[in-house]
Short mmCIF file of C-alpha atoms and ligand atoms in Angstrom, two decimals:
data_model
loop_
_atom_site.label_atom_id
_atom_site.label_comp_id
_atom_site.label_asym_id
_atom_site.label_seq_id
_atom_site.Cartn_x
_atom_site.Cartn_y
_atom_site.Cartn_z
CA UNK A 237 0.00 0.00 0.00
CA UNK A 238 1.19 3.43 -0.95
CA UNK A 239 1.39 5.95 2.10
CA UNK A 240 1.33 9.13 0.22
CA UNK A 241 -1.26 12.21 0.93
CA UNK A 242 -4.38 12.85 -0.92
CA UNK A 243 -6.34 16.43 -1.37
CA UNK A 244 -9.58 16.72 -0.41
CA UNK A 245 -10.72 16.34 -4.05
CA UNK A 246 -8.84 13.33 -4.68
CA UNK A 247 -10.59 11.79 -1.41
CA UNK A 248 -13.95 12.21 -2.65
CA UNK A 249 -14.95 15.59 -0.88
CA UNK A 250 -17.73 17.52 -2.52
CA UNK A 251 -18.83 21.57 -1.89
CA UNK A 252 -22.00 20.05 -0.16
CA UNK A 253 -19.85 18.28 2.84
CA UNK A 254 -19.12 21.59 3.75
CA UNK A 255 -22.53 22.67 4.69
CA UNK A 256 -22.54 20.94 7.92
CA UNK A 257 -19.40 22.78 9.07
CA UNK A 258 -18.52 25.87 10.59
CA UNK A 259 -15.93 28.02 10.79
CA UNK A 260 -15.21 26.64 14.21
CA UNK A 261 -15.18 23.01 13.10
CA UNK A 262 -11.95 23.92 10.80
CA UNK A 263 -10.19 26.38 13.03
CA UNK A 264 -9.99 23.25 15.24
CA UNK A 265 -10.13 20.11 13.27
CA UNK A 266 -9.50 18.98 9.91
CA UNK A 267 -11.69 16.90 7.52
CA UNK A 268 -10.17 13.01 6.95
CA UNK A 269 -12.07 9.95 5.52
CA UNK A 270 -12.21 6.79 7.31
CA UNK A 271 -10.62 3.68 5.47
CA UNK A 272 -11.18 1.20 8.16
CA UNK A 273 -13.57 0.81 11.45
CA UNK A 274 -11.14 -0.82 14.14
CA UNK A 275 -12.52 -1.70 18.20
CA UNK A 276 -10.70 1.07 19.14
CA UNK A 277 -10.62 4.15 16.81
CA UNK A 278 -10.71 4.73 13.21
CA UNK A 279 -8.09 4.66 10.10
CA UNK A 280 -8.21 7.69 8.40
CA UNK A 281 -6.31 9.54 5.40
CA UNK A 282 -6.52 13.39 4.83
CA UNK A 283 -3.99 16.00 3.25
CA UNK A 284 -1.45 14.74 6.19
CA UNK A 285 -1.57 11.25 4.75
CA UNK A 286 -2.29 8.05 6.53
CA UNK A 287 -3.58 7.97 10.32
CA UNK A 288 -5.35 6.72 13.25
CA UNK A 289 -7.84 8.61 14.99
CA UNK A 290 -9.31 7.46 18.31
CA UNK A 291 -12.97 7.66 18.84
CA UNK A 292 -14.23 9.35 21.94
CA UNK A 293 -16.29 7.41 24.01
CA UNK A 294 -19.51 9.31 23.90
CA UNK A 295 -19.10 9.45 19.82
CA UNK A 296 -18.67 5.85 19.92
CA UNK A 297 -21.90 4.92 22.14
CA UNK A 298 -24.17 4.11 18.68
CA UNK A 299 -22.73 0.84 17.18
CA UNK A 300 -23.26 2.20 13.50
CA UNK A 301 -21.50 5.65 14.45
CA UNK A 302 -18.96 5.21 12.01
CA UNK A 303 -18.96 3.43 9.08
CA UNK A 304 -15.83 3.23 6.33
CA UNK A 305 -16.42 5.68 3.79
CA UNK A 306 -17.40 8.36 6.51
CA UNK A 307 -16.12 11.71 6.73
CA UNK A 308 -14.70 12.99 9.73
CA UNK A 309 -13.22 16.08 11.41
CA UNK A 310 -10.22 15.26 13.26
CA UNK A 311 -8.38 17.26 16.25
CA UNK A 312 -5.50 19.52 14.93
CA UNK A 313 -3.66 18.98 18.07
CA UNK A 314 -4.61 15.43 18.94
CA UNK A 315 -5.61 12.36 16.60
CA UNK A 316 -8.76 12.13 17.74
CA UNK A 317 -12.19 12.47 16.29
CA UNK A 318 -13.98 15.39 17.03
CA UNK A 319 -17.22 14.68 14.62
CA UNK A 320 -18.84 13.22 12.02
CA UNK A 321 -19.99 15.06 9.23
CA UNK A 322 -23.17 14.59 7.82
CA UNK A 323 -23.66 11.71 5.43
CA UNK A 324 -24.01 12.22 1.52
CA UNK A 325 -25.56 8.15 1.53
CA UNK A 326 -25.90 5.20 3.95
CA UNK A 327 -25.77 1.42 3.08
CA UNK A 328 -26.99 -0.04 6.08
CA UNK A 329 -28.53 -3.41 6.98
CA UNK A 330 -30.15 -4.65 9.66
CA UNK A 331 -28.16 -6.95 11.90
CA UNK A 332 -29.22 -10.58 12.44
CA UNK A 333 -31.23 -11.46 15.75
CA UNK A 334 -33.71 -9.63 17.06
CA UNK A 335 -32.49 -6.45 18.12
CA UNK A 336 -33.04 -4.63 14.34
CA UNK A 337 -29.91 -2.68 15.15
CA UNK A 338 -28.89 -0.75 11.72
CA UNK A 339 -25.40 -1.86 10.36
CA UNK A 340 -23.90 0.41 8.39
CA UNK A 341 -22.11 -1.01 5.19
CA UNK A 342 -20.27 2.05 4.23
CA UNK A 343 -21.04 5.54 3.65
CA UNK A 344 -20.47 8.31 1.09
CA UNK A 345 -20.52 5.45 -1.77
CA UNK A 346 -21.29 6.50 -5.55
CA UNK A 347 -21.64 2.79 -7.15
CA UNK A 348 -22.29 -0.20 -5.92
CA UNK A 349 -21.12 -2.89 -7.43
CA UNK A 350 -23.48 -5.27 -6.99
CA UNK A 351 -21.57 -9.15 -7.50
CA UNK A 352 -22.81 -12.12 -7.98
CA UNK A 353 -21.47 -15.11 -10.51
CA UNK A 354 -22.70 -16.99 -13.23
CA UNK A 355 -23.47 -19.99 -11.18
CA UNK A 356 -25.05 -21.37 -8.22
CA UNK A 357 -24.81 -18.12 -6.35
CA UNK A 358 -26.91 -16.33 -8.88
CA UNK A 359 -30.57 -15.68 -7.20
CA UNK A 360 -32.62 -12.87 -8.61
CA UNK A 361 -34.40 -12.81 -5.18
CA UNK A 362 -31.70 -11.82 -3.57
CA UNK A 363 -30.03 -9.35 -6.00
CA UNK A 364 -33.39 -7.41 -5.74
CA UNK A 365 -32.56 -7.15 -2.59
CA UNK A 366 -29.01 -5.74 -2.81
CA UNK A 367 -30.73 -2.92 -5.49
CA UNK A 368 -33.42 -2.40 -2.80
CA UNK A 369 -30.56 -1.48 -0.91
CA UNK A 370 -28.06 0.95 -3.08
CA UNK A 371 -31.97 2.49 -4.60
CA UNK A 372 -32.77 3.34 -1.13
CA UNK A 373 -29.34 4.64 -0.50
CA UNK A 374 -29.22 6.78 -3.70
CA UNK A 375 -26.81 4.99 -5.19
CA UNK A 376 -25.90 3.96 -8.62
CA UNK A 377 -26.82 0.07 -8.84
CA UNK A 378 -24.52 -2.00 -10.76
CA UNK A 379 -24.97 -5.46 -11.25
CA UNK A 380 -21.65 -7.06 -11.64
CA UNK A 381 -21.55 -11.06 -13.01
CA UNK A 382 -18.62 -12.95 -12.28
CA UNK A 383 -16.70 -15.74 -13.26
CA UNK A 384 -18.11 -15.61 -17.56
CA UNK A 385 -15.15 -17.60 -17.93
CA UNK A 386 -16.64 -20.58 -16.63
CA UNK A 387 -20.55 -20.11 -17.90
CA UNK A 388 -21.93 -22.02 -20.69
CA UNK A 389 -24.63 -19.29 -21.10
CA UNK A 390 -23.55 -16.06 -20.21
CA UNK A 391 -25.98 -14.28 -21.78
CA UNK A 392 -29.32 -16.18 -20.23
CA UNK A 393 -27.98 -15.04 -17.03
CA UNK A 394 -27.06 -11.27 -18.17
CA UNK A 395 -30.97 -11.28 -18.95
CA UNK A 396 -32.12 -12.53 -15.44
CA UNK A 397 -29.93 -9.85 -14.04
CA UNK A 398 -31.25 -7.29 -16.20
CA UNK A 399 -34.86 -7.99 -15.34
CA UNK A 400 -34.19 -7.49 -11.64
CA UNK A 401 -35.04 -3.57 -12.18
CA UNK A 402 -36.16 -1.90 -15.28
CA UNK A 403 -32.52 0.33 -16.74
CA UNK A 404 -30.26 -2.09 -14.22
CA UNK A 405 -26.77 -1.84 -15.84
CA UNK A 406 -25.78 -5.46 -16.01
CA UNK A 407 -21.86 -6.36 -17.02
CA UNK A 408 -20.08 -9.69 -17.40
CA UNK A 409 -16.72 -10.22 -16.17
CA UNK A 410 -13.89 -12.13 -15.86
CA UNK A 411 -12.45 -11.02 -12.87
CA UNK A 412 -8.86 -13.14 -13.28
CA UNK A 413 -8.39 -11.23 -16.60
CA UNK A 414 -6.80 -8.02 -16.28
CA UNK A 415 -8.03 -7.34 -19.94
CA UNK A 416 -11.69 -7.37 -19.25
CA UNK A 417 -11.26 -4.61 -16.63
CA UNK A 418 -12.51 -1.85 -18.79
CA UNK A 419 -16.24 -3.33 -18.51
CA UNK A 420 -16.21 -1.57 -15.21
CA UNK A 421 -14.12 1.67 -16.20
CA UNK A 422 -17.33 3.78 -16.30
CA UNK A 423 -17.53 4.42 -12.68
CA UNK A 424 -14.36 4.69 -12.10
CA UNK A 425 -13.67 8.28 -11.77
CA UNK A 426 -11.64 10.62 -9.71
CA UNK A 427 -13.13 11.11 -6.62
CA UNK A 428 -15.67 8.60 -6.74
CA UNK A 429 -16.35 5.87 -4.34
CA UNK A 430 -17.33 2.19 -5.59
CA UNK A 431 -18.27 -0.50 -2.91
CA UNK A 432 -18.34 -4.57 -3.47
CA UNK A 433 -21.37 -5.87 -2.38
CA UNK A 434 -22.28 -9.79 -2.59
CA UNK A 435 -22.25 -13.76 -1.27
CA UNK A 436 -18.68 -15.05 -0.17
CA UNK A 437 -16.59 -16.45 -2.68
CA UNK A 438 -18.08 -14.10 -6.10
CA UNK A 439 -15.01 -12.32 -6.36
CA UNK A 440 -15.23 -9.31 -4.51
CA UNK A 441 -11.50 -9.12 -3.30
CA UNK A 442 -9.93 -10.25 -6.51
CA UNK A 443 -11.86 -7.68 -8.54
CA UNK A 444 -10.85 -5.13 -5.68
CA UNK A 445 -6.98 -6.21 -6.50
CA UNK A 446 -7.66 -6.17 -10.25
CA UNK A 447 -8.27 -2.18 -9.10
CA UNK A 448 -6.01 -1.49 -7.13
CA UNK A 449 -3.20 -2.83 -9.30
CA UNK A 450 -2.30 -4.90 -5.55
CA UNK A 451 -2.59 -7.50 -3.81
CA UNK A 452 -3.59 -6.22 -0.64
CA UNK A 453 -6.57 -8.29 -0.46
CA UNK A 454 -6.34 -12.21 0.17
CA UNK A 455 -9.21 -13.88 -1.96
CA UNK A 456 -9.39 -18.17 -1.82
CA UNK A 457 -11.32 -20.64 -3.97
CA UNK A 458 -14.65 -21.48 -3.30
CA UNK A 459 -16.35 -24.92 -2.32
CA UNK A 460 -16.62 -26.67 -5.45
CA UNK A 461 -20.01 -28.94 -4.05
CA UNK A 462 -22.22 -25.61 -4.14
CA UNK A 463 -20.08 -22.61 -5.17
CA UNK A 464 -19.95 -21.56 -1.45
CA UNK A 465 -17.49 -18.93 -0.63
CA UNK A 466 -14.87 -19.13 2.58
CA UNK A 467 -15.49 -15.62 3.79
CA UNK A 468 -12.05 -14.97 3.22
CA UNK A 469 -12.21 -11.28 4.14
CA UNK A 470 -13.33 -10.18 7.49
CA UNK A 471 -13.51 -6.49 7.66
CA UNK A 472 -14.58 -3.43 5.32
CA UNK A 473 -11.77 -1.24 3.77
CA UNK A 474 -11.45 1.18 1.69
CA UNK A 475 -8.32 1.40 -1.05
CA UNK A 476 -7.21 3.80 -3.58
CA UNK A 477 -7.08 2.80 -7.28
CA UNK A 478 -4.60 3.88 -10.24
CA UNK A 479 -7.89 5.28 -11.98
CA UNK A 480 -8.58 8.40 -8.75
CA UNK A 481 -11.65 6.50 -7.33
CA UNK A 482 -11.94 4.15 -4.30
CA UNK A 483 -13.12 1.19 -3.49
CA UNK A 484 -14.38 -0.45 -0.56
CA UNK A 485 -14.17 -4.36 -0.41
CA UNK A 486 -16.58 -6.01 2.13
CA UNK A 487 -17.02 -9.43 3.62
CA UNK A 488 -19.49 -11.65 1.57
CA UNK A 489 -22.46 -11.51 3.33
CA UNK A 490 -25.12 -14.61 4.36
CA UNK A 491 -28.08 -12.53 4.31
CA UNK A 492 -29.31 -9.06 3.70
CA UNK A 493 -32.34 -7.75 6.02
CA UNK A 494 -33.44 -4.57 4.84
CA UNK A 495 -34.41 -1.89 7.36
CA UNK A 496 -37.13 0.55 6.40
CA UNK A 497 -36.07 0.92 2.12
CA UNK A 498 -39.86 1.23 1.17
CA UNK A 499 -38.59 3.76 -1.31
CA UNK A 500 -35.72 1.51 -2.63
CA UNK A 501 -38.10 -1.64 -2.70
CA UNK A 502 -40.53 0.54 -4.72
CA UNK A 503 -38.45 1.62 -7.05
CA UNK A 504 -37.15 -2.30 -8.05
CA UNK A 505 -40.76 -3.48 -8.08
CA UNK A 506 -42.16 -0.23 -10.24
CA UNK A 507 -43.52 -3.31 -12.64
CA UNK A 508 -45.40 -4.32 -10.02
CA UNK A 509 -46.46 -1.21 -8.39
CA UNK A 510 -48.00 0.21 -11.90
CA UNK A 511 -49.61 -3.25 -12.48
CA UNK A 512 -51.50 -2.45 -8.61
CA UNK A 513 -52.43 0.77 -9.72
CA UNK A 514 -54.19 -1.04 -12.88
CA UNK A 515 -56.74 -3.02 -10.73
CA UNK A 516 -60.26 -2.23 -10.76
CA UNK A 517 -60.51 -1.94 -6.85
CA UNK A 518 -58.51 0.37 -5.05
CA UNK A 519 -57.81 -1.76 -2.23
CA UNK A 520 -57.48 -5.03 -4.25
CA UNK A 521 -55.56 -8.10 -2.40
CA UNK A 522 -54.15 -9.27 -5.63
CA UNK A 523 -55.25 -12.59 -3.89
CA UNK A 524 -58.85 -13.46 -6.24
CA UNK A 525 -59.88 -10.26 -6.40
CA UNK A 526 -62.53 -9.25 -9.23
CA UNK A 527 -60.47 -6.79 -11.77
CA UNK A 528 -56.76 -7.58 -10.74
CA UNK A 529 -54.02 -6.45 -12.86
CA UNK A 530 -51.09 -8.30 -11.19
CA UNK A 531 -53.39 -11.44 -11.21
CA UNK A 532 -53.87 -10.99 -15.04
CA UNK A 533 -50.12 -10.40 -15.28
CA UNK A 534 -49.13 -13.86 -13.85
CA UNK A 535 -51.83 -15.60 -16.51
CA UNK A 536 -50.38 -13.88 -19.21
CA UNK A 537 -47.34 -15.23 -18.31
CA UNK A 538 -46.13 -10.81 -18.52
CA UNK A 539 -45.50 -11.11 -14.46
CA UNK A 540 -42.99 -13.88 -12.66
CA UNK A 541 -44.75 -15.44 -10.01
CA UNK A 542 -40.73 -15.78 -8.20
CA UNK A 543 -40.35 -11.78 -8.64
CA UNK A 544 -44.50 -11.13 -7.15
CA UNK A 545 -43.84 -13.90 -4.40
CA UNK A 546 -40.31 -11.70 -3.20
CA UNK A 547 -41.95 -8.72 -3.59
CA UNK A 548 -44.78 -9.50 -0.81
CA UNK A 549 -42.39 -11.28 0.83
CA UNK A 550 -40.18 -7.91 0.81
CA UNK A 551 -43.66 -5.84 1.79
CA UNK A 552 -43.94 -8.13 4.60
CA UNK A 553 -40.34 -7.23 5.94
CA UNK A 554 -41.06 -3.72 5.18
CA UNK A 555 -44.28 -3.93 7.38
CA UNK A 556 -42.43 -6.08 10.16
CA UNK A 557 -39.17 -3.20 10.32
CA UNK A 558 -41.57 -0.44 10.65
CA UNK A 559 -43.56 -2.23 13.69
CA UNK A 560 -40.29 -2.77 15.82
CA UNK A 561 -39.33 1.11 14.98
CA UNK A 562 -42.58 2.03 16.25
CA UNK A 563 -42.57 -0.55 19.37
CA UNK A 564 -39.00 0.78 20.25
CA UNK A 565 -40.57 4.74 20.45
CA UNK A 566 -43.34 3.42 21.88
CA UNK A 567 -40.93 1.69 24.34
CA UNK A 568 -38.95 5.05 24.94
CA UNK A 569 -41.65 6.76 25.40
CA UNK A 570 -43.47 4.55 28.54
CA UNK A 571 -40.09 4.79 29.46
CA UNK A 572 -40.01 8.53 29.43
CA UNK A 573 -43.42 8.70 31.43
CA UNK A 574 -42.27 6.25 33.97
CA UNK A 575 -39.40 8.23 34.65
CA UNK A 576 -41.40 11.51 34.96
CA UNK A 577 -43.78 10.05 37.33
CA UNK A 578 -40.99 8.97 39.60
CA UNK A 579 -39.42 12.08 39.50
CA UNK A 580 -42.63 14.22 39.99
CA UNK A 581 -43.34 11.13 43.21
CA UNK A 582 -40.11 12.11 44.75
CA UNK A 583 -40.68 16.16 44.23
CA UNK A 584 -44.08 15.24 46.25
CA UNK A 585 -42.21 13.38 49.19
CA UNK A 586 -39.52 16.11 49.34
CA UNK A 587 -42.40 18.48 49.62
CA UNK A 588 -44.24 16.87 52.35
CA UNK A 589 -41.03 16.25 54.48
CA UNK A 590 -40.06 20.16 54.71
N1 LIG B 70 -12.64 -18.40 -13.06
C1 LIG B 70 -12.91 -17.35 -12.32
N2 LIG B 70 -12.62 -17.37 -11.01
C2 LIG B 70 -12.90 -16.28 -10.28
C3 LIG B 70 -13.50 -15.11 -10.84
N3 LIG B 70 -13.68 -14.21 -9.87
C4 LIG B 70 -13.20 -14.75 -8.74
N4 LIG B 70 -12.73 -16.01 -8.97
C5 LIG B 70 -12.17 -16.93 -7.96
O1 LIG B 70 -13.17 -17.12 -6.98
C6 LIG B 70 -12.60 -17.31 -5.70
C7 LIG B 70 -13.19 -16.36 -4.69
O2 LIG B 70 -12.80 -15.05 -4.98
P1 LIG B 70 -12.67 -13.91 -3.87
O3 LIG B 70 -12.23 -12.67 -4.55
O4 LIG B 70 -11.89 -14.37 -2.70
O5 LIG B 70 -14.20 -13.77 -3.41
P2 LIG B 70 -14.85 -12.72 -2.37
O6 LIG B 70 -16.12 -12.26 -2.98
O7 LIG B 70 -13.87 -11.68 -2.01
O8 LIG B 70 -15.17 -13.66 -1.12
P3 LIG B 70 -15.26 -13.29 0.46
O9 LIG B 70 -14.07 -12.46 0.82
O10 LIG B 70 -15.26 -14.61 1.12
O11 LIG B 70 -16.55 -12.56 0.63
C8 LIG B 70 -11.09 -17.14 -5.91
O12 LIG B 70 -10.51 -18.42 -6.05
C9 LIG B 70 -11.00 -16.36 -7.21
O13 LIG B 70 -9.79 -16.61 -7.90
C10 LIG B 70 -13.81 -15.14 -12.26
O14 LIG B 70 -14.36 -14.20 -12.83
N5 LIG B 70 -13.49 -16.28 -12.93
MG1 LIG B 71 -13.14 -11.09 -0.20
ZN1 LIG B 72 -54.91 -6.57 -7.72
#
């Protein structure tokens, strides 16, 4: 890895970053972009090159408070982080268990690169989920298949990709041949940030080397029984390339929960969503109702029954993420009351002891 300095351009910054700063903020701190989340502080670059910034404790009380991709101001006279500014985009999932805790992915991303490879791992289910995701977000979705080397049809699975979301850019790689880079040249400009996104063992890290011209990041073969990955990298980090932009490389992932991405689940399923506006009732149940357009759809053989089966399975989520939001204010505020009422109990006893 190179250990050189970087301007605020060639980091990424943009004019708008600036609105959520005052003249304070830089007479004290300077802006820096995390590379890497770490238990105890943050890797960072900035004009003074490479660095680690510890995270105060009460900045570091919210599990997602920093994610890699982040901009933050840093102490002048200590390496420490002072704040975070204000987020341009968020990929975030929600964690697995029961909590619903939001995990941030990384931050500040232009294009996702959405992997996936022309074999076993390939599940349209799933990659609407990961467009979901970066449509939510506000970022560029890229669908990126892997391994076209070993396919006997690429092209049957560059159309199932490019159904996922009407105007999806779909492109098939090779990710061992340095020659077949350019497919992904396109969003690979100065300043810009690209994130890998995708199953273990798709080829995240080795396209991330490809980039970088390096080999900072280890990759491994996959199981050859069901194209299972290793989850060969661990942690999220972000990397310079020759062409200006960056690129963050992140662990293969099992499964991706959305959080509340009612917008980004819309915009995959607009198909569907015009089709509901088509039926003769306004509050049809697609489910034997007189006049149903998505019903019609699925006889006409125009509508997949896989895609309308994830897409109520997705509204179901949706529907399930926004309960436990509101359960967890309703939960803050009994918790709110109760503590009033104490308070206000113990004002009374004070009272009647003077
Ligand atoms: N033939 C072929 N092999 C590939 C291609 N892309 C990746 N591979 C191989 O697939 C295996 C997995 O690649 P990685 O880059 O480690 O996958 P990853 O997505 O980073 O996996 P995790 O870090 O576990 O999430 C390695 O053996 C790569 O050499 C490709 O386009 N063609
Ligand atoms: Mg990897
Ligand atoms: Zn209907």
């Amino acid at each position: 890895m190179s250990y050189q300095s970087y301007s605020l351009h060639q980091l990424g910054w943009r004019t708008t970053l600036a609105h959520d700063l005052t003249l304070d903020d830089f007479e004290s701190a300077y802006p820096a972009r995390i590379t890497a989340v770490h238990r105890d502080g943050v890797a960072v670059l900035s004009s003074r090159g490479h660095g680690h910034a510890v995270v105060p404790h009460g900045l570091h009380a919210d599990v997602g408070a920093f994610a890699v991709g982040d901009w933050v101001m840093v102490e002048q006279s200590a390496d420490r982080v002072f704040r975070r500014i204000q987020r341009q985009s968020l990929l975030a999932r929600v964690a697995a268990g029961e909590t619903h805790a939001h995990q941030p992915i990384a931050a500040n991303v232009d294009t996702l690169f959405i992997v996936t490879s022309c074999n076993g791992d390939f599940n349209p289910s799933r990659l609407e989920r990961y467009v979901s995701l970066a449509m939510q977000a506000g970022v560029t979705p890229v669908m990126v298949l892997t391994k076209a080397d070993m396919a006997d049809d690429v092209a049957a699975f560059v159309d199932s990709a490019r159904a996922i979301m009407p105007g999806i850019e779909v492109r098939a790689i090779n990710a061992l041949d340095p020659g077949s880079l350019h497919v992904l040249l396109p969003w690979m400009v100065e300043g810009c940030t690209v994130a890998f996104v995708g199953s273990s063992g798709v080829g995240k890290s080795t396209l991330t080397n490809l980039l970088t011209g390096d080999v900072t990041q280890h990759t491994a073969g996959i199981r050859e029984d069901d194209a299972r990955g290793r989850h060969t990298t661990t942690a999220r980090e972000m990397f310079p390339t020759s062409h200006g932009a960056w690129v963050i490389d992140t662990p293969g992932m099992r499964e991706l929960r959305l959080g509340a991405a009612d917008e980004g689940v819309a915009a995959v399923f607009v198909d569907i969503e015009a089709l509901a506006e088509q039926c003769r009732f306004g509050d049809c149940g697609h489910d034997g109702d007189a006049g149903c357009a998505i019903e019609r759809a699925l006889a006409e053989g125009v509508l997949d029954a896989r895609r309308l089966a994830n897409y109520r399975k997705l509204q179901r989520e949706l529907a399930g993420s926004r309960r436990s939001e509101r359960e967890k204010r309703e939960h803050g505020r009994q918790f709110n009351a109760m503590a009033k009422r104490a308070m206000q109990d113990k004002r009374e006893r004070l009272g009647r002891s003077r």
